[in-house]
Amino acid sequence: TATLVKDDSHKLSTASDKKVTIVEFLDFECEACGANYADVERIVAEYKDKITYVVRYFPISSHKNAQLAAQSVEAASKQGKFAEMYRKMYDNQTQWAEQQTAQTVIFAKYASEIGLNMEQFNKDVVDAATIARVKKDSTDGETLGVNSTPTFF
């Protein structure tokens, strides 16, 4: 449906025949999402041209850095590096998750490591459009009945 996949939804893979689409609503700080990450990577690698794998943001409010993580990934996407930042978040989740202080510095470090223009990243990460983009995914998730992460369709 139109609520599941938007024109601007991020994709880790795209099926040539467009027959199979998997949509994941996720929270980068969520342990269960982190635990599923290796399987998601395996599925995307194995079926990359046979499935469209869509990622939607759904930061949970009890996770202190989930919203900032989503904004950081979205800011990276504006420079064409969505997948790289997505992977940085999960590859390093144990380093930054469950922290009570904002992980702004570590997320900027990841952005630098994947070669982003840092001046642009620092602007985009706090930009109203970035925040609105993350919120749009969450709102769509709520409309679809998502109340925990990960949720797959």
CSV table of C-alpha atoms in Angstrom, one decimal:
chain,number,residue,atom,x,y,z
A,1,THR,CA,0.0,0.0,0.0
A,2,ALA,CA,1.0,3.6,-0.3
A,3,THR,CA,1.5,3.9,3.5
A,4,LEU,CA,4.0,1.0,3.4
A,5,VAL,CA,6.3,2.3,0.7
A,6,LYS,CA,6.7,6.0,-0.2
A,7,ASP,CA,8.5,7.4,-3.3
A,8,ASP,CA,11.3,8.6,-1.0
A,9,SER,CA,11.5,5.4,1.1
A,10,HIS,CA,15.1,4.1,1.5
A,11,LYS,CA,15.9,0.7,-0.1
A,12,LEU,CA,18.8,-1.6,0.6
A,13,SER,CA,17.9,-3.6,-2.6
A,14,THR,CA,15.5,-3.4,-5.5
A,15,ALA,CA,13.9,-6.3,-7.2
A,16,SER,CA,14.1,-6.2,-11.0
A,17,ASP,CA,10.6,-7.7,-11.3
A,18,LYS,CA,9.1,-5.7,-8.3
A,19,LYS,CA,7.3,-8.9,-7.1
A,20,VAL,CA,8.6,-9.2,-3.6
A,21,THR,CA,9.0,-6.2,-1.2
A,22,ILE,CA,10.0,-6.5,2.5
A,23,VAL,CA,9.4,-3.4,4.6
A,24,GLU,CA,11.2,-3.0,8.0
A,25,PHE,CA,10.2,-0.4,10.5
A,26,LEU,CA,13.3,-0.1,12.7
A,27,ASP,CA,15.0,1.7,15.6
A,28,PHE,CA,18.8,1.9,15.3
A,29,GLU,CA,19.1,1.6,19.1
A,30,CYS,CA,16.8,-1.4,19.4
A,31,GLU,CA,18.6,-4.6,20.5
A,32,ALA,CA,16.2,-6.8,18.6
A,33,CYS,CA,16.8,-4.7,15.4
A,34,GLY,CA,20.5,-5.1,16.0
A,35,ALA,CA,20.1,-8.8,16.5
A,36,ASN,CA,18.2,-9.1,13.2
A,37,TYR,CA,20.7,-6.9,11.3
A,38,ALA,CA,23.0,-9.9,10.3
A,39,ASP,CA,20.0,-11.8,8.9
A,40,VAL,CA,18.8,-8.7,7.0
A,41,GLU,CA,22.3,-8.2,5.5
A,42,ARG,CA,22.4,-11.9,4.5
A,43,ILE,CA,18.9,-11.8,2.9
A,44,VAL,CA,19.7,-8.6,1.0
A,45,ALA,CA,23.0,-10.0,-0.2
A,46,GLU,CA,21.5,-13.3,-1.2
A,47,TYR,CA,18.3,-12.0,-2.9
A,48,LYS,CA,19.4,-8.4,-3.9
A,49,ASP,CA,18.0,-8.5,-7.4
A,50,LYS,CA,14.9,-10.6,-6.3
A,51,ILE,CA,13.6,-8.5,-3.4
A,52,THR,CA,13.0,-4.9,-2.7
A,53,TYR,CA,14.1,-4.3,0.9
A,54,VAL,CA,12.7,-1.1,2.3
A,55,VAL,CA,13.8,0.6,5.5
A,56,ARG,CA,11.5,2.9,7.5
A,57,TYR,CA,12.5,4.8,10.6
A,58,PHE,CA,10.6,4.1,13.8
A,59,PRO,CA,12.6,5.5,16.7
A,60,ILE,CA,11.2,4.4,20.1
A,61,SER,CA,11.0,7.3,22.6
A,62,SER,CA,12.5,5.2,25.5
A,63,HIS,CA,15.7,4.9,23.5
A,64,LYS,CA,17.6,8.1,24.2
A,65,ASN,CA,19.6,8.2,21.0
A,66,ALA,CA,17.2,6.5,18.5
A,67,GLN,CA,15.8,9.8,17.1
A,68,LEU,CA,19.3,11.3,16.7
A,69,ALA,CA,20.5,8.0,15.1
A,70,ALA,CA,17.7,8.1,12.6
A,71,GLN,CA,18.4,11.8,11.9
A,72,SER,CA,22.0,11.0,11.4
A,73,VAL,CA,21.2,8.2,8.9
A,74,GLU,CA,18.8,10.5,7.1
A,75,ALA,CA,21.4,13.3,7.0
A,76,ALA,CA,23.8,10.8,5.4
A,77,SER,CA,21.2,9.8,2.9
A,78,LYS,CA,21.1,13.4,1.6
A,79,GLN,CA,24.7,12.8,0.5
A,80,GLY,CA,23.9,9.4,-1.1
A,81,LYS,CA,25.3,7.4,1.8
A,82,PHE,CA,22.1,5.9,3.4
A,83,ALA,CA,23.3,2.3,3.4
A,84,GLU,CA,26.8,3.2,4.6
A,85,MET,CA,25.5,5.1,7.6
A,86,TYR,CA,22.8,2.5,8.3
A,87,ARG,CA,25.5,-0.2,8.5
A,88,LYS,CA,27.7,2.0,10.7
A,89,MET,CA,24.9,2.3,13.2
A,90,TYR,CA,24.4,-1.4,13.5
A,91,ASP,CA,28.0,-2.4,13.2
A,92,ASN,CA,28.8,-0.2,16.2
A,93,GLN,CA,25.5,-0.4,18.1
A,94,THR,CA,27.1,-1.8,21.3
A,95,GLN,CA,29.4,1.3,21.4
A,96,TRP,CA,26.7,3.9,21.5
A,97,ALA,CA,23.3,2.3,22.4
A,98,GLU,CA,21.8,2.5,25.9
A,99,GLN,CA,23.8,5.7,26.6
A,100,GLN,CA,21.9,8.4,28.6
A,101,THR,CA,23.8,11.3,26.8
A,102,ALA,CA,23.4,12.4,23.2
A,103,GLN,CA,25.8,10.5,21.0
A,104,THR,CA,26.3,13.5,18.6
A,105,VAL,CA,30.1,13.2,18.5
A,106,ILE,CA,30.2,9.5,17.8
A,107,PHE,CA,27.6,9.8,15.0
A,108,ALA,CA,29.6,12.7,13.5
A,109,LYS,CA,32.7,10.4,13.7
A,110,TYR,CA,30.8,7.7,11.7
A,111,ALA,CA,29.7,10.4,9.1
A,112,SER,CA,33.3,11.4,8.7
A,113,GLU,CA,34.5,7.8,8.4
A,114,ILE,CA,32.1,7.2,5.5
A,115,GLY,CA,33.4,10.3,3.7
A,116,LEU,CA,30.5,12.8,4.2
A,117,ASN,CA,30.9,16.6,3.8
A,118,MET,CA,30.8,17.3,7.6
A,119,GLU,CA,29.6,20.9,7.3
A,120,GLN,CA,26.6,19.7,5.3
A,121,PHE,CA,26.0,16.7,7.6
A,122,ASN,CA,26.1,18.9,10.7
A,123,LYS,CA,23.4,21.2,9.2
A,124,ASP,CA,21.3,18.3,7.8
A,125,VAL,CA,21.2,16.3,11.0
A,126,VAL,CA,19.3,19.0,12.9
A,127,ASP,CA,17.4,20.4,9.9
A,128,ALA,CA,13.6,20.6,10.2
A,129,ALA,CA,13.2,18.6,6.9
A,130,THR,CA,15.4,15.8,8.3
A,131,ILE,CA,13.3,15.6,11.5
A,132,ALA,CA,10.1,15.8,9.5
A,133,ARG,CA,11.3,12.9,7.2
A,134,VAL,CA,11.9,10.7,10.2
A,135,LYS,CA,8.6,11.6,11.7
A,136,LYS,CA,6.8,10.8,8.5
A,137,ASP,CA,8.1,7.2,8.6
A,138,SER,CA,7.0,6.9,12.3
A,139,THR,CA,3.6,8.3,11.6
A,140,ASP,CA,3.1,5.8,8.7
A,141,GLY,CA,4.2,3.1,11.0
A,142,GLU,CA,1.7,4.1,13.6
A,143,THR,CA,-1.0,4.2,10.9
A,144,LEU,CA,-0.1,0.6,10.0
A,145,GLY,CA,-0.3,-0.5,13.7
A,146,VAL,CA,3.5,-0.7,14.3
A,147,ASN,CA,4.1,-0.4,18.1
A,148,SER,CA,7.5,-2.1,18.5
A,149,THR,CA,10.7,-2.7,16.5
A,150,PRO,CA,11.6,-4.4,14.3
A,151,THR,CA,8.2,-4.8,12.5
A,152,PHE,CA,8.2,-6.4,9.1
A,153,PHE,CA,5.7,-6.3,6.3
